[in-house]
PDB file of C-alpha atoms in Angstrom:
ATOM      1  CA  UNK Y 882     191.856 -35.420  78.437  1.00  0.00           C
ATOM      2  CA  UNK Y 883     190.394 -35.229  74.884  1.00  0.00           C
ATOM      3  CA  UNK Y 884     190.784 -31.941  73.028  1.00  0.00           C
ATOM      4  CA  UNK Y 885     187.872 -29.587  73.542  1.00  0.00           C
ATOM      5  CA  UNK Y 886     186.824 -31.019  76.901  1.00  0.00           C
ATOM      6  CA  UNK Y 887     186.795 -29.024  80.150  1.00  0.00           C
ATOM      7  CA  UNK Y 888     187.493 -30.265  83.632  1.00  0.00           C
ATOM      8  CA  UNK Y 889     185.041 -29.735  86.443  1.00  0.00           C
ATOM      9  CA  UNK Y 890     186.156 -26.461  88.112  1.00  0.00           C
ATOM     10  CA  UNK Y 891     187.887 -26.790  91.499  1.00  0.00           C
ATOM     11  CA  UNK Y 892     185.367 -26.893  94.359  1.00  0.00           C
ATOM     12  CA  UNK Y 893     187.224 -24.175  96.269  1.00  0.00           C
ATOM     13  CA  UNK Y 894     186.116 -21.554  93.782  1.00  0.00           C
ATOM     14  CA  UNK Y 895     182.439 -21.930  92.973  1.00  0.00           C
ATOM     15  CA  UNK Y 896     180.459 -19.414  90.969  1.00  0.00           C
ATOM     16  CA  UNK Y 897     178.318 -16.893  92.842  1.00  0.00           C
ATOM     17  CA  UNK Y 898     174.756 -17.983  93.506  1.00  0.00           C
ATOM     18  CA  UNK Y 899     173.443 -15.326  91.151  1.00  0.00           C
ATOM     19  CA  UNK Y 900     175.387 -16.855  88.255  1.00  0.00           C
ATOM     20  CA  UNK Y 901     174.749 -20.611  87.979  1.00  0.00           C
ATOM     21  CA  UNK Y 902     177.368 -22.745  86.295  1.00  0.00           C
ATOM     22  CA  UNK Y 903     176.702 -22.881  82.529  1.00  0.00           C
ATOM     23  CA  UNK Y 904     176.084 -26.153  80.760  1.00  0.00           C
ATOM     24  CA  UNK Y 905     178.486 -27.408  78.109  1.00  0.00           C
ATOM     25  CA  UNK Y 906     177.399 -26.817  74.524  1.00  0.00           C
ATOM     26  CA  UNK Y 907     178.792 -28.416  71.369  1.00  0.00           C
ATOM     27  CA  UNK Y 908     180.844 -26.131  69.141  1.00  0.00           C
ATOM     28  CA  UNK Y 909     179.252 -27.598  66.016  1.00  0.00           C
ATOM     29  CA  UNK Y 910     175.568 -28.468  65.855  1.00  0.00           C
ATOM     30  CA  UNK Y 911     175.110 -32.237  65.568  1.00  0.00           C
ATOM     31  CA  UNK Y 912     173.082 -31.741  62.409  1.00  0.00           C
ATOM     32  CA  UNK Y 913     176.120 -30.143  60.756  1.00  0.00           C
ATOM     33  CA  UNK Y 914     178.700 -32.641  61.912  1.00  0.00           C
ATOM     34  CA  UNK Y 915     178.311 -34.871  58.860  1.00  0.00           C
ATOM     35  CA  UNK Y 916     178.610 -32.219  56.164  1.00  0.00           C
ATOM     36  CA  UNK Y 917     182.239 -31.266  56.769  1.00  0.00           C
ATOM     37  CA  UNK Y 918     184.536 -32.276  53.946  1.00  0.00           C
ATOM     38  CA  UNK Y 919     187.717 -34.227  54.527  1.00  0.00           C
ATOM     39  CA  UNK Y 920     190.554 -31.854  55.352  1.00  0.00           C
ATOM     40  CA  UNK Y 921     192.583 -31.113  52.229  1.00  0.00           C
ATOM     41  CA  UNK Y 922     196.315 -30.706  52.226  1.00  0.00           C
ATOM     42  CA  UNK Y 923     197.461 -27.153  51.655  1.00  0.00           C
ATOM     43  CA  UNK Y 924     199.342 -28.192  48.509  1.00  0.00           C
ATOM     44  CA  UNK Y 925     198.736 -30.801  45.846  1.00  0.00           C
ATOM     45  CA  UNK Y 926     200.614 -34.108  45.948  1.00  0.00           C
ATOM     46  CA  UNK Y 927     202.538 -33.109  42.827  1.00  0.00           C
ATOM     47  CA  UNK Y 928     203.818 -29.914  44.415  1.00  0.00           C
ATOM     48  CA  UNK Y 929     204.884 -31.762  47.564  1.00  0.00           C
ATOM     49  CA  UNK Y 930     206.686 -34.422  45.560  1.00  0.00           C
ATOM     50  CA  UNK Y 931     208.470 -31.812  43.465  1.00  0.00           C
ATOM     51  CA  UNK Y 932     209.663 -29.987  46.566  1.00  0.00           C
ATOM     52  CA  UNK Y 933     211.033 -33.185  48.066  1.00  0.00           C
ATOM     53  CA  UNK Y 934     213.022 -33.840  44.909  1.00  0.00           C
ATOM     54  CA  UNK Y 935     214.415 -30.314  44.812  1.00  0.00           C
ATOM     55  CA  UNK Y 936     215.466 -30.503  48.447  1.00  0.00           C
ATOM     56  CA  UNK Y 937     217.333 -33.708  47.735  1.00  0.00           C
ATOM     57  CA  UNK Y 938     219.545 -32.082  45.090  1.00  0.00           C
ATOM     58  CA  UNK Y 939     219.548 -28.481  46.352  1.00  0.00           C
ATOM     59  CA  UNK Y 940     222.463 -26.828  48.137  1.00  0.00           C
ATOM     60  CA  UNK Y 941     220.114 -24.364  49.858  1.00  0.00           C
ATOM     61  CA  UNK Y 942     218.804 -26.942  52.333  1.00  0.00           C
ATOM     62  CA  UNK Y 943     221.486 -26.075  54.906  1.00  0.00           C
ATOM     63  CA  UNK Y 944     220.545 -22.388  54.754  1.00  0.00           C
ATOM     64  CA  UNK Y 945     216.879 -23.229  55.234  1.00  0.00           C
ATOM     65  CA  UNK Y 946     217.708 -25.366  58.268  1.00  0.00           C
ATOM     66  CA  UNK Y 947     219.838 -22.573  59.749  1.00  0.00           C
ATOM     67  CA  UNK Y 948     217.010 -20.062  59.271  1.00  0.00           C
ATOM     68  CA  UNK Y 949     214.494 -22.427  60.844  1.00  0.00           C
ATOM     69  CA  UNK Y 950     216.824 -22.891  63.829  1.00  0.00           C
ATOM     70  CA  UNK Y 951     217.133 -19.144  64.362  1.00  0.00           C
ATOM     71  CA  UNK Y 952     213.370 -18.723  64.159  1.00  0.00           C
ATOM     72  CA  UNK Y 953     212.817 -21.523  66.683  1.00  0.00           C
ATOM     73  CA  UNK Y 954     215.254 -19.884  69.094  1.00  0.00           C
ATOM     74  CA  UNK Y 955     213.318 -16.626  68.838  1.00  0.00           C
ATOM     75  CA  UNK Y 956     210.025 -18.395  69.553  1.00  0.00           C
ATOM     76  CA  UNK Y 957     211.498 -20.140  72.598  1.00  0.00           C
ATOM     77  CA  UNK Y 958     212.742 -16.984  74.308  1.00  0.00           C
ATOM     78  CA  UNK Y 959     211.799 -16.794  77.999  1.00  0.00           C
ATOM     79  CA  UNK Y 960     209.418 -14.057  79.126  1.00  0.00           C
ATOM     80  CA  UNK Y 961     209.366 -12.386  82.527  1.00  0.00           C
ATOM     81  CA  UNK Y 962     205.691 -11.418  82.307  1.00  0.00           C
ATOM     82  CA  UNK Y 963     203.047 -12.853  80.011  1.00  0.00           C
ATOM     83  CA  UNK Y 964     202.939 -11.391  76.514  1.00  0.00           C
ATOM     84  CA  UNK Y 965     199.493 -10.495  75.168  1.00  0.00           C
ATOM     85  CA  UNK Y 966     199.088 -10.323  71.394  1.00  0.00           C
ATOM     86  CA  UNK Y 967     195.889  -8.888  69.917  1.00  0.00           C
ATOM     87  CA  UNK Y 968     194.630 -10.000  66.489  1.00  0.00           C
ATOM     88  CA  UNK Y 969     191.943  -7.887  64.848  1.00  0.00           C
ATOM     89  CA  UNK Y 970     190.689  -6.667  61.484  1.00  0.00           C
ATOM     90  CA  UNK Y 971     188.552  -3.931  59.986  1.00  0.00           C
ATOM     91  CA  UNK Y 972     186.004  -6.268  58.415  1.00  0.00           C
ATOM     92  CA  UNK Y 973     184.716  -9.833  58.602  1.00  0.00           C
ATOM     93  CA  UNK Y 974     186.073 -12.526  56.301  1.00  0.00           C
ATOM     94  CA  UNK Y 975     189.648 -11.280  56.599  1.00  0.00           C
ATOM     95  CA  UNK Y 976     190.977 -14.484  58.179  1.00  0.00           C
ATOM     96  CA  UNK Y 977     191.319 -12.944  61.653  1.00  0.00           C
ATOM     97  CA  UNK Y 978     190.379 -16.045  63.651  1.00  0.00           C
ATOM     98  CA  UNK Y 979     192.422 -18.280  61.356  1.00  0.00           C
ATOM     99  CA  UNK Y 980     195.431 -16.049  61.905  1.00  0.00           C
ATOM    100  CA  UNK Y 981     194.912 -16.072  65.685  1.00  0.00           C
ATOM    101  CA  UNK Y 982     194.729 -19.870  65.605  1.00  0.00           C
ATOM    102  CA  UNK Y 983     197.916 -20.132  63.519  1.00  0.00           C
ATOM    103  CA  UNK Y 984     199.832 -17.825  65.850  1.00  0.00           C
ATOM    104  CA  UNK Y 985     198.739 -19.521  69.055  1.00  0.00           C
ATOM    105  CA  UNK Y 986     199.346 -23.032  67.720  1.00  0.00           C
ATOM    106  CA  UNK Y 987     202.832 -21.992  66.658  1.00  0.00           C
ATOM    107  CA  UNK Y 988     203.639 -20.654  70.128  1.00  0.00           C
ATOM    108  CA  UNK Y 989     202.181 -23.764  71.767  1.00  0.00           C
ATOM    109  CA  UNK Y 990     204.332 -25.993  69.542  1.00  0.00           C
ATOM    110  CA  UNK Y 991     207.617 -24.231  70.261  1.00  0.00           C
ATOM    111  CA  UNK Y 992     207.247 -22.987  73.833  1.00  0.00           C
ATOM    112  CA  UNK Y 993     207.371 -24.857  77.140  1.00  0.00           C
ATOM    113  CA  UNK Y 994     205.172 -22.454  79.116  1.00  0.00           C
ATOM    114  CA  UNK Y 995     201.363 -22.584  78.737  1.00  0.00           C
ATOM    115  CA  UNK Y 996     199.718 -20.631  75.910  1.00  0.00           C
ATOM    116  CA  UNK Y 997     196.235 -19.129  76.131  1.00  0.00           C
ATOM    117  CA  UNK Y 998     193.717 -18.272  73.409  1.00  0.00           C
ATOM    118  CA  UNK Y 999     191.152 -15.654  74.431  1.00  0.00           C
ATOM    119  CA  UNK Y1000     188.153 -15.139  72.177  1.00  0.00           C
ATOM    120  CA  UNK Y1001     187.158 -11.500  72.651  1.00  0.00           C
ATOM    121  CA  UNK Y1002     184.730 -11.783  69.744  1.00  0.00           C
ATOM    122  CA  UNK Y1003     181.531 -13.227  71.220  1.00  0.00           C
ATOM    123  CA  UNK Y1004     179.389 -12.711  68.110  1.00  0.00           C
ATOM    124  CA  UNK Y1005     179.564 -16.286  66.816  1.00  0.00           C
ATOM    125  CA  UNK Y1006     183.349 -16.242  66.527  1.00  0.00           C
ATOM    126  CA  UNK Y1007     184.966 -19.151  64.689  1.00  0.00           C
ATOM    127  CA  UNK Y1008     188.093 -19.554  66.840  1.00  0.00           C
ATOM    128  CA  UNK Y1009     186.840 -22.605  68.817  1.00  0.00           C
ATOM    129  CA  UNK Y1010     185.944 -24.365  65.559  1.00  0.00           C
ATOM    130  CA  UNK Y1011     189.330 -23.521  64.045  1.00  0.00           C
ATOM    131  CA  UNK Y1012     191.060 -24.935  67.128  1.00  0.00           C
ATOM    132  CA  UNK Y1013     189.095 -28.186  67.024  1.00  0.00           C
ATOM    133  CA  UNK Y1014     187.281 -27.619  70.329  1.00  0.00           C
ATOM    134  CA  UNK Y1015     184.305 -29.933  70.777  1.00  0.00           C
ATOM    135  CA  UNK Y1016     182.325 -28.313  73.594  1.00  0.00           C
ATOM    136  CA  UNK Y1017     182.247 -24.908  75.296  1.00  0.00           C
ATOM    137  CA  UNK Y1018     181.182 -24.076  78.805  1.00  0.00           C
ATOM    138  CA  UNK Y1019     182.723 -21.125  80.656  1.00  0.00           C
ATOM    139  CA  UNK Y1020     183.132 -17.868  78.748  1.00  0.00           C
ATOM    140  CA  UNK Y1021     185.168 -14.708  79.251  1.00  0.00           C
ATOM    141  CA  UNK Y1022     182.178 -13.034  80.922  1.00  0.00           C
ATOM    142  CA  UNK Y1023     181.674 -16.010  83.243  1.00  0.00           C
ATOM    143  CA  UNK Y1024     185.317 -16.094  84.304  1.00  0.00           C
ATOM    144  CA  UNK Y1025     185.347 -12.348  84.994  1.00  0.00           C
ATOM    145  CA  UNK Y1026     182.847 -12.955  87.803  1.00  0.00           C
ATOM    146  CA  UNK Y1027     184.902 -15.790  89.284  1.00  0.00           C
ATOM    147  CA  UNK Y1028     188.620 -15.102  88.933  1.00  0.00           C
ATOM    148  CA  UNK Y1029     190.465 -14.235  92.146  1.00  0.00           C
ATOM    149  CA  UNK Y1030     194.135 -13.281  92.732  1.00  0.00           C
ATOM    150  CA  UNK Y1031     194.776 -16.306  94.969  1.00  0.00           C
ATOM    151  CA  UNK Y1032     193.858 -18.831  92.269  1.00  0.00           C
ATOM    152  CA  UNK Y1033     196.553 -21.168  90.978  1.00  0.00           C
ATOM    153  CA  UNK Y1034     197.088 -22.168  87.358  1.00  0.00           C
ATOM    154  CA  UNK Y1035     195.341 -25.458  88.135  1.00  0.00           C
ATOM    155  CA  UNK Y1036     192.323 -23.563  89.464  1.00  0.00           C
ATOM    156  CA  UNK Y1037     192.204 -21.351  86.350  1.00  0.00           C
ATOM    157  CA  UNK Y1038     192.517 -24.164  83.823  1.00  0.00           C
ATOM    158  CA  UNK Y1039     189.491 -25.838  85.360  1.00  0.00           C
ATOM    159  CA  UNK Y1040     187.420 -23.154  83.625  1.00  0.00           C
ATOM    160  CA  UNK Y1041     189.205 -23.356  80.260  1.00  0.00           C
ATOM    161  CA  UNK Y1042     189.018 -25.618  77.221  1.00  0.00           C
ATOM    162  CA  UNK Y1043     192.112 -27.796  77.067  1.00  0.00           C
ATOM    163  CA  UNK Y1044     193.917 -28.056  73.724  1.00  0.00           C
ATOM    164  CA  UNK Y1045     197.004 -30.032  72.668  1.00  0.00           C
ATOM    165  CA  UNK Y1046     200.564 -28.850  73.406  1.00  0.00           C
ATOM    166  CA  UNK Y1047     199.846 -27.182  76.761  1.00  0.00           C
ATOM    167  CA  UNK Y1048     197.426 -24.682  75.192  1.00  0.00           C
ATOM    168  CA  UNK Y1049     194.083 -23.471  76.546  1.00  0.00           C
ATOM    169  CA  UNK Y1050     191.057 -21.643  75.182  1.00  0.00           C
ATOM    170  CA  UNK Y1051     188.733 -19.149  76.853  1.00  0.00           C
ATOM    171  CA  UNK Y1052     185.764 -18.733  74.466  1.00  0.00           C
ATOM    172  CA  UNK Y1053     183.787 -15.530  74.076  1.00  0.00           C
ATOM    173  CA  UNK Y1054     180.396 -17.218  73.905  1.00  0.00           C
ATOM    174  CA  UNK Y1055     178.725 -20.594  73.564  1.00  0.00           C
ATOM    175  CA  UNK Y1056     177.825 -19.994  69.949  1.00  0.00           C
ATOM    176  CA  UNK Y1057     174.722 -17.996  70.829  1.00  0.00           C
ATOM    177  CA  UNK Y1058     173.584 -14.972  68.855  1.00  0.00           C
ATOM    178  CA  UNK Y1059     173.465 -11.807  70.930  1.00  0.00           C
ATOM    179  CA  UNK Y1060     176.242 -12.733  73.361  1.00  0.00           C
ATOM    180  CA  UNK Y1061     177.999  -9.651  74.698  1.00  0.00           C
ATOM    181  CA  UNK Y1062     181.395  -8.944  76.228  1.00  0.00           C
ATOM    182  CA  UNK Y1063     181.661  -5.726  78.207  1.00  0.00           C
ATOM    183  CA  UNK Y1064     184.898  -3.827  78.548  1.00  0.00           C
ATOM    184  CA  UNK Y1065     185.152  -4.207  82.324  1.00  0.00           C
ATOM    185  CA  UNK Y1066     184.873  -8.019  82.128  1.00  0.00           C
ATOM    186  CA  UNK Y1067     187.518  -8.178  79.416  1.00  0.00           C
ATOM    187  CA  UNK Y1068     189.980  -6.007  81.344  1.00  0.00           C
ATOM    188  CA  UNK Y1069     189.442  -7.956  84.570  1.00  0.00           C
ATOM    189  CA  UNK Y1070     190.118 -11.283  82.888  1.00  0.00           C
ATOM    190  CA  UNK Y1071     193.167 -10.109  80.937  1.00  0.00           C
ATOM    191  CA  UNK Y1072     194.836  -8.525  83.968  1.00  0.00           C
ATOM    192  CA  UNK Y1073     194.142 -11.614  86.092  1.00  0.00           C
ATOM    193  CA  UNK Y1074     195.329 -14.221  83.564  1.00  0.00           C
ATOM    194  CA  UNK Y1075     198.490 -12.540  82.337  1.00  0.00           C
ATOM    195  CA  UNK Y1076     200.690 -14.043  85.061  1.00  0.00           C
ATOM    196  CA  UNK Y1077     199.658 -17.633  84.316  1.00  0.00           C
ATOM    197  CA  UNK Y1078     200.505 -17.839  80.604  1.00  0.00           C
ATOM    198  CA  UNK Y1079     203.707 -17.105  78.725  1.00  0.00           C
ATOM    199  CA  UNK Y1080     201.825 -15.940  75.642  1.00  0.00           C
ATOM    200  CA  UNK Y1081     198.162 -15.015  75.233  1.00  0.00           C
ATOM    201  CA  UNK Y1082     196.673 -14.582  71.753  1.00  0.00           C
ATOM    202  CA  UNK Y1083     193.473 -12.504  71.746  1.00  0.00           C
ATOM    203  CA  UNK Y1084     191.034 -12.939  68.852  1.00  0.00           C
ATOM    204  CA  UNK Y1085     189.330  -9.530  68.976  1.00  0.00           C
ATOM    205  CA  UNK Y1086     186.146  -8.176  67.491  1.00  0.00           C
ATOM    206  CA  UNK Y1087     186.507  -6.252  64.272  1.00  0.00           C
ATOM    207  CA  UNK Y1088     187.325  -2.579  64.595  1.00  0.00           C
ATOM    208  CA  UNK Y1089     186.051  -0.102  65.712  1.00  0.00           C
ATOM    209  CA  UNK Y1090     184.447  -2.166  68.516  1.00  0.00           C
ATOM    210  CA  UNK Y1091     185.368  -0.881  71.978  1.00  0.00           C
ATOM    211  CA  UNK Y1092     186.984  -4.080  73.267  1.00  0.00           C
ATOM    212  CA  UNK Y1093     189.075  -4.351  70.095  1.00  0.00           C
ATOM    213  CA  UNK Y1094     190.353  -0.794  70.494  1.00  0.00           C
ATOM    214  CA  UNK Y1095     191.297  -1.401  74.121  1.00  0.00           C
ATOM    215  CA  UNK Y1096     192.944  -4.741  73.275  1.00  0.00           C
ATOM    216  CA  UNK Y1097     195.072  -3.087  70.598  1.00  0.00           C
ATOM    217  CA  UNK Y1098     196.442  -0.453  72.939  1.00  0.00           C
ATOM    218  CA  UNK Y1099     196.813  -2.715  76.001  1.00  0.00           C
ATOM    219  CA  UNK Y1100     198.602  -5.614  74.272  1.00  0.00           C
ATOM    220  CA  UNK Y1101     202.354  -5.770  73.853  1.00  0.00           C
ATOM    221  CA  UNK Y1102     201.999  -6.491  70.107  1.00  0.00           C
ATOM    222  CA  UNK Y1103     199.230  -6.286  67.536  1.00  0.00           C
ATOM    223  CA  UNK Y1104     198.389  -8.171  64.336  1.00  0.00           C
ATOM    224  CA  UNK Y1105     196.003  -6.622  61.817  1.00  0.00           C
ATOM    225  CA  UNK Y1106     194.515  -9.228  59.481  1.00  0.00           C
ATOM    226  CA  UNK Y1107     193.588  -8.110  55.970  1.00  0.00           C
ATOM    227  CA  UNK Y1108     192.791  -9.979  52.754  1.00  0.00           C
ATOM    228  CA  UNK Y1109     195.349  -9.525  49.976  1.00  0.00           C
ATOM    229  CA  UNK Y1110     192.914  -7.510  47.875  1.00  0.00           C
ATOM    230  CA  UNK Y1111     192.715  -3.853  46.935  1.00  0.00           C
ATOM    231  CA  UNK Y1112     189.891  -3.355  49.428  1.00  0.00           C
ATOM    232  CA  UNK Y1113     191.813  -5.184  52.133  1.00  0.00           C
ATOM    233  CA  UNK Y1114     194.953  -3.108  51.661  1.00  0.00           C
ATOM    234  CA  UNK Y1115     192.920   0.104  51.582  1.00  0.00           C
ATOM    235  CA  UNK Y1116     191.153  -0.771  54.847  1.00  0.00           C
ATOM    236  CA  UNK Y1117     194.401  -1.802  56.533  1.00  0.00           C
ATOM    237  CA  UNK Y1118     196.056   1.446  55.460  1.00  0.00           C
ATOM    238  CA  UNK Y1119     193.198   3.443  56.975  1.00  0.00           C
ATOM    239  CA  UNK Y1120     193.578   1.590  60.299  1.00  0.00           C
ATOM    240  CA  UNK Y1121     197.335   2.189  60.324  1.00  0.00           C
ATOM    241  CA  UNK Y1122     196.800   5.889  59.720  1.00  0.00           C
ATOM    242  CA  UNK Y1123     194.498   5.922  62.764  1.00  0.00           C
ATOM    243  CA  UNK Y1124     197.118   4.057  64.833  1.00  0.00           C
ATOM    244  CA  UNK Y1125     199.674   6.721  63.910  1.00  0.00           C
ATOM    245  CA  UNK Y1126     197.685   9.119  66.101  1.00  0.00           C
ATOM    246  CA  UNK Y1127     198.319   6.924  69.159  1.00  0.00           C
ATOM    247  CA  UNK Y1128     201.598   6.671  71.112  1.00  0.00           C
ATOM    248  CA  UNK Y1129     204.503   5.692  68.850  1.00  0.00           C
ATOM    249  CA  UNK Y1130     204.963   2.217  70.338  1.00  0.00           C
ATOM    250  CA  UNK Y1131     201.496   1.150  69.133  1.00  0.00           C
ATOM    251  CA  UNK Y1132     202.230   1.410  65.397  1.00  0.00           C
ATOM    252  CA  UNK Y1133     205.805   0.185  65.937  1.00  0.00           C
ATOM    253  CA  UNK Y1134     204.441  -2.972  67.585  1.00  0.00           C
ATOM    254  CA  UNK Y1135     201.865  -3.669  64.853  1.00  0.00           C
ATOM    255  CA  UNK Y1136     202.150  -6.152  61.995  1.00  0.00           C
ATOM    256  CA  UNK Y1137     199.744  -6.298  59.058  1.00  0.00           C
ATOM    257  CA  UNK Y1138     199.236  -9.775  57.659  1.00  0.00           C
ATOM    258  CA  UNK Y1139     197.920  -9.923  54.101  1.00  0.00           C
ATOM    259  CA  UNK Y1140     196.222 -13.253  53.456  1.00  0.00           C
ATOM    260  CA  UNK Y1141     195.833 -14.514  49.901  1.00  0.00           C
ATOM    261  CA  UNK Y1142     192.269 -15.766  49.498  1.00  0.00           C
ATOM    262  CA  UNK Y1143     192.908 -17.242  46.034  1.00  0.00           C
ATOM    263  CA  UNK Y1144     195.954 -18.728  44.291  1.00  0.00           C
ATOM    264  CA  UNK Y1145     196.441 -15.632  42.118  1.00  0.00           C
ATOM    265  CA  UNK Y1146     195.224 -12.419  43.744  1.00  0.00           C
ATOM    266  CA  UNK Y1147     196.371 -10.145  40.910  1.00  0.00           C
ATOM    267  CA  UNK Y1148     197.541  -7.609  43.481  1.00  0.00           C
ATOM    268  CA  UNK Y1149     201.033  -6.118  43.367  1.00  0.00           C
ATOM    269  CA  UNK Y1150     201.982  -7.415  46.813  1.00  0.00           C
ATOM    270  CA  UNK Y1151     205.395  -5.713  46.874  1.00  0.00           C
ATOM    271  CA  UNK Y1152     203.859  -2.312  46.215  1.00  0.00           C
ATOM    272  CA  UNK Y1153     201.080  -2.963  48.748  1.00  0.00           C
ATOM    273  CA  UNK Y1154     203.612  -3.965  51.408  1.00  0.00           C
ATOM    274  CA  UNK Y1155     205.724  -0.869  50.717  1.00  0.00           C
ATOM    275  CA  UNK Y1156     202.681   1.380  51.181  1.00  0.00           C
ATOM    276  CA  UNK Y1157     201.724  -0.255  54.462  1.00  0.00           C
ATOM    277  CA  UNK Y1158     205.295  -0.215  55.808  1.00  0.00           C
ATOM    278  CA  UNK Y1159     205.485   3.529  55.158  1.00  0.00           C
ATOM    279  CA  UNK Y1160     203.247   3.994  58.223  1.00  0.00           C
ATOM    280  CA  UNK Y1161     205.818   2.371  60.540  1.00  0.00           C
ATOM    281  CA  UNK Y1162     204.090  -1.026  60.797  1.00  0.00           C
ATOM    282  CA  UNK Y1163     205.504  -4.386  59.767  1.00  0.00           C
ATOM    283  CA  UNK Y1164     203.997  -6.438  56.936  1.00  0.00           C
ATOM    284  CA  UNK Y1165     203.809 -10.203  56.381  1.00  0.00           C
ATOM    285  CA  UNK Y1166     202.182 -12.288  53.647  1.00  0.00           C
ATOM    286  CA  UNK Y1167     200.272 -15.488  54.306  1.00  0.00           C
ATOM    287  CA  UNK Y1168     200.095 -17.369  50.988  1.00  0.00           C
ATOM    288  CA  UNK Y1169     197.000 -19.106  49.685  1.00  0.00           C
ATOM    289  CA  UNK Y1170     196.530 -22.516  51.263  1.00  0.00           C
ATOM    290  CA  UNK Y1171     193.848 -25.019  50.270  1.00  0.00           C
ATOM    291  CA  UNK Y1172     193.612 -26.381  53.802  1.00  0.00           C
ATOM    292  CA  UNK Y1173     193.004 -22.957  55.341  1.00  0.00           C
ATOM    293  CA  UNK Y1174     190.540 -22.046  52.605  1.00  0.00           C
ATOM    294  CA  UNK Y1175     188.499 -25.178  53.335  1.00  0.00           C
ATOM    295  CA  UNK Y1176     187.568 -23.989  56.838  1.00  0.00           C
ATOM    296  CA  UNK Y1177     186.916 -26.238  59.816  1.00  0.00           C
ATOM    297  CA  UNK Y1178     189.470 -27.443  62.335  1.00  0.00           C
ATOM    298  CA  UNK Y1179     193.000 -26.324  61.538  1.00  0.00           C
ATOM    299  CA  UNK Y1180     195.439 -29.215  61.282  1.00  0.00           C
ATOM    300  CA  UNK Y1181     198.991 -27.950  61.085  1.00  0.00           C
ATOM    301  CA  UNK Y1182     200.291 -31.126  59.451  1.00  0.00           C
ATOM    302  CA  UNK Y1183     197.959 -30.399  56.527  1.00  0.00           C
ATOM    303  CA  UNK Y1184     199.311 -26.912  55.892  1.00  0.00           C
ATOM    304  CA  UNK Y1185     201.442 -26.259  52.850  1.00  0.00           C
ATOM    305  CA  UNK Y1186     205.124 -25.808  53.643  1.00  0.00           C
ATOM    306  CA  UNK Y1187     205.145 -22.116  52.582  1.00  0.00           C
ATOM    307  CA  UNK Y1188     202.197 -21.508  54.929  1.00  0.00           C
ATOM    308  CA  UNK Y1189     203.940 -23.157  57.880  1.00  0.00           C
ATOM    309  CA  UNK Y1190     207.093 -21.184  57.190  1.00  0.00           C
ATOM    310  CA  UNK Y1191     205.185 -17.894  56.855  1.00  0.00           C
ATOM    311  CA  UNK Y1192     203.221 -18.528  60.075  1.00  0.00           C
ATOM    312  CA  UNK Y1193     206.393 -19.396  61.983  1.00  0.00           C
ATOM    313  CA  UNK Y1194     208.225 -16.267  60.804  1.00  0.00           C
ATOM    314  CA  UNK Y1195     205.200 -14.138  61.656  1.00  0.00           C
ATOM    315  CA  UNK Y1196     204.916 -15.630  65.143  1.00  0.00           C
ATOM    316  CA  UNK Y1197     208.622 -15.050  65.782  1.00  0.00           C
ATOM    317  CA  UNK Y1198     208.520 -11.429  64.604  1.00  0.00           C
ATOM    318  CA  UNK Y1199     205.403 -10.637  66.643  1.00  0.00           C
ATOM    319  CA  UNK Y1200     206.848 -12.207  69.782  1.00  0.00           C
ATOM    320  CA  UNK Y1201     210.053 -10.219  69.285  1.00  0.00           C
ATOM    321  CA  UNK Y1202     208.007  -7.022  69.033  1.00  0.00           C
ATOM    322  CA  UNK Y1203     206.078  -7.899  72.189  1.00  0.00           C
ATOM    323  CA  UNK Y1204     209.303  -8.347  74.153  1.00  0.00           C
ATOM    324  CA  UNK Y1205     210.190  -4.701  73.495  1.00  0.00           C
ATOM    325  CA  UNK Y1206     207.245  -3.598  75.644  1.00  0.00           C
ATOM    326  CA  UNK Y1207     207.081  -4.147  79.414  1.00  0.00           C
TER     327      UNK Y1207
END
């Protein structure tokens, strides 16, 4: 089945009469389809060529391979119950949806069990676009009114958007302004779907929205997205100070990811990371990447090598944190 398409839901589980089945809607308006630029590679051709040459003559290649092997083993660990990982931010434009897409695609690439993306940000969220979905139909609110304990994985996936590598997407809206997601619907869906998927990545609303706050505390691990700017670090630090007032496992299972929005941010990243780690949270850096900065569908083969490595390490660390919580 092509990416972004949904199957017709199983006939055994129809929607209630009061809620007619929604029609599929395109993720991107047809009038905008022609304006997207060709996806750029995360690094220039010269940088890629130089790296290839250095790897040919470098003695560090074996160490890099060993590290990559250890990271892959971490990502492939079995789970007894589905792990739910919440990704949020304090402000828009922080790369939250991009980070959620990177994490979920990494898990889908390495793991054998199915991976789920849940968009808990119905206000025109960009996760479906980042994942290359073509059409949307059923949303989180729709599924909350349908899901039943006796459903099988096959029943459930009939309401989801199929993605490559055994991954699935449950969108928050159909790209309509004013779409809402109430707390009860979110909780019902997350409790019901946990047993079907090894890892679920939740793209939350920005804080302090109610669903985002609940997702942070209910998930087994949390990722706070922040731009690698003075304002971004300041906002992230304020959120971490708030998390310190919650049970200890919340801050201990949180990772701040600072994303470089330009090639040279001018920020002292080591000092920023030290400040954020002083709260008890982990810190990762996602380097500037031309492909990510260009927007549109995320193509992992176009990412710069440092970006792929950073995303893989982040995914492994977050999964490891999630396994500490039952």
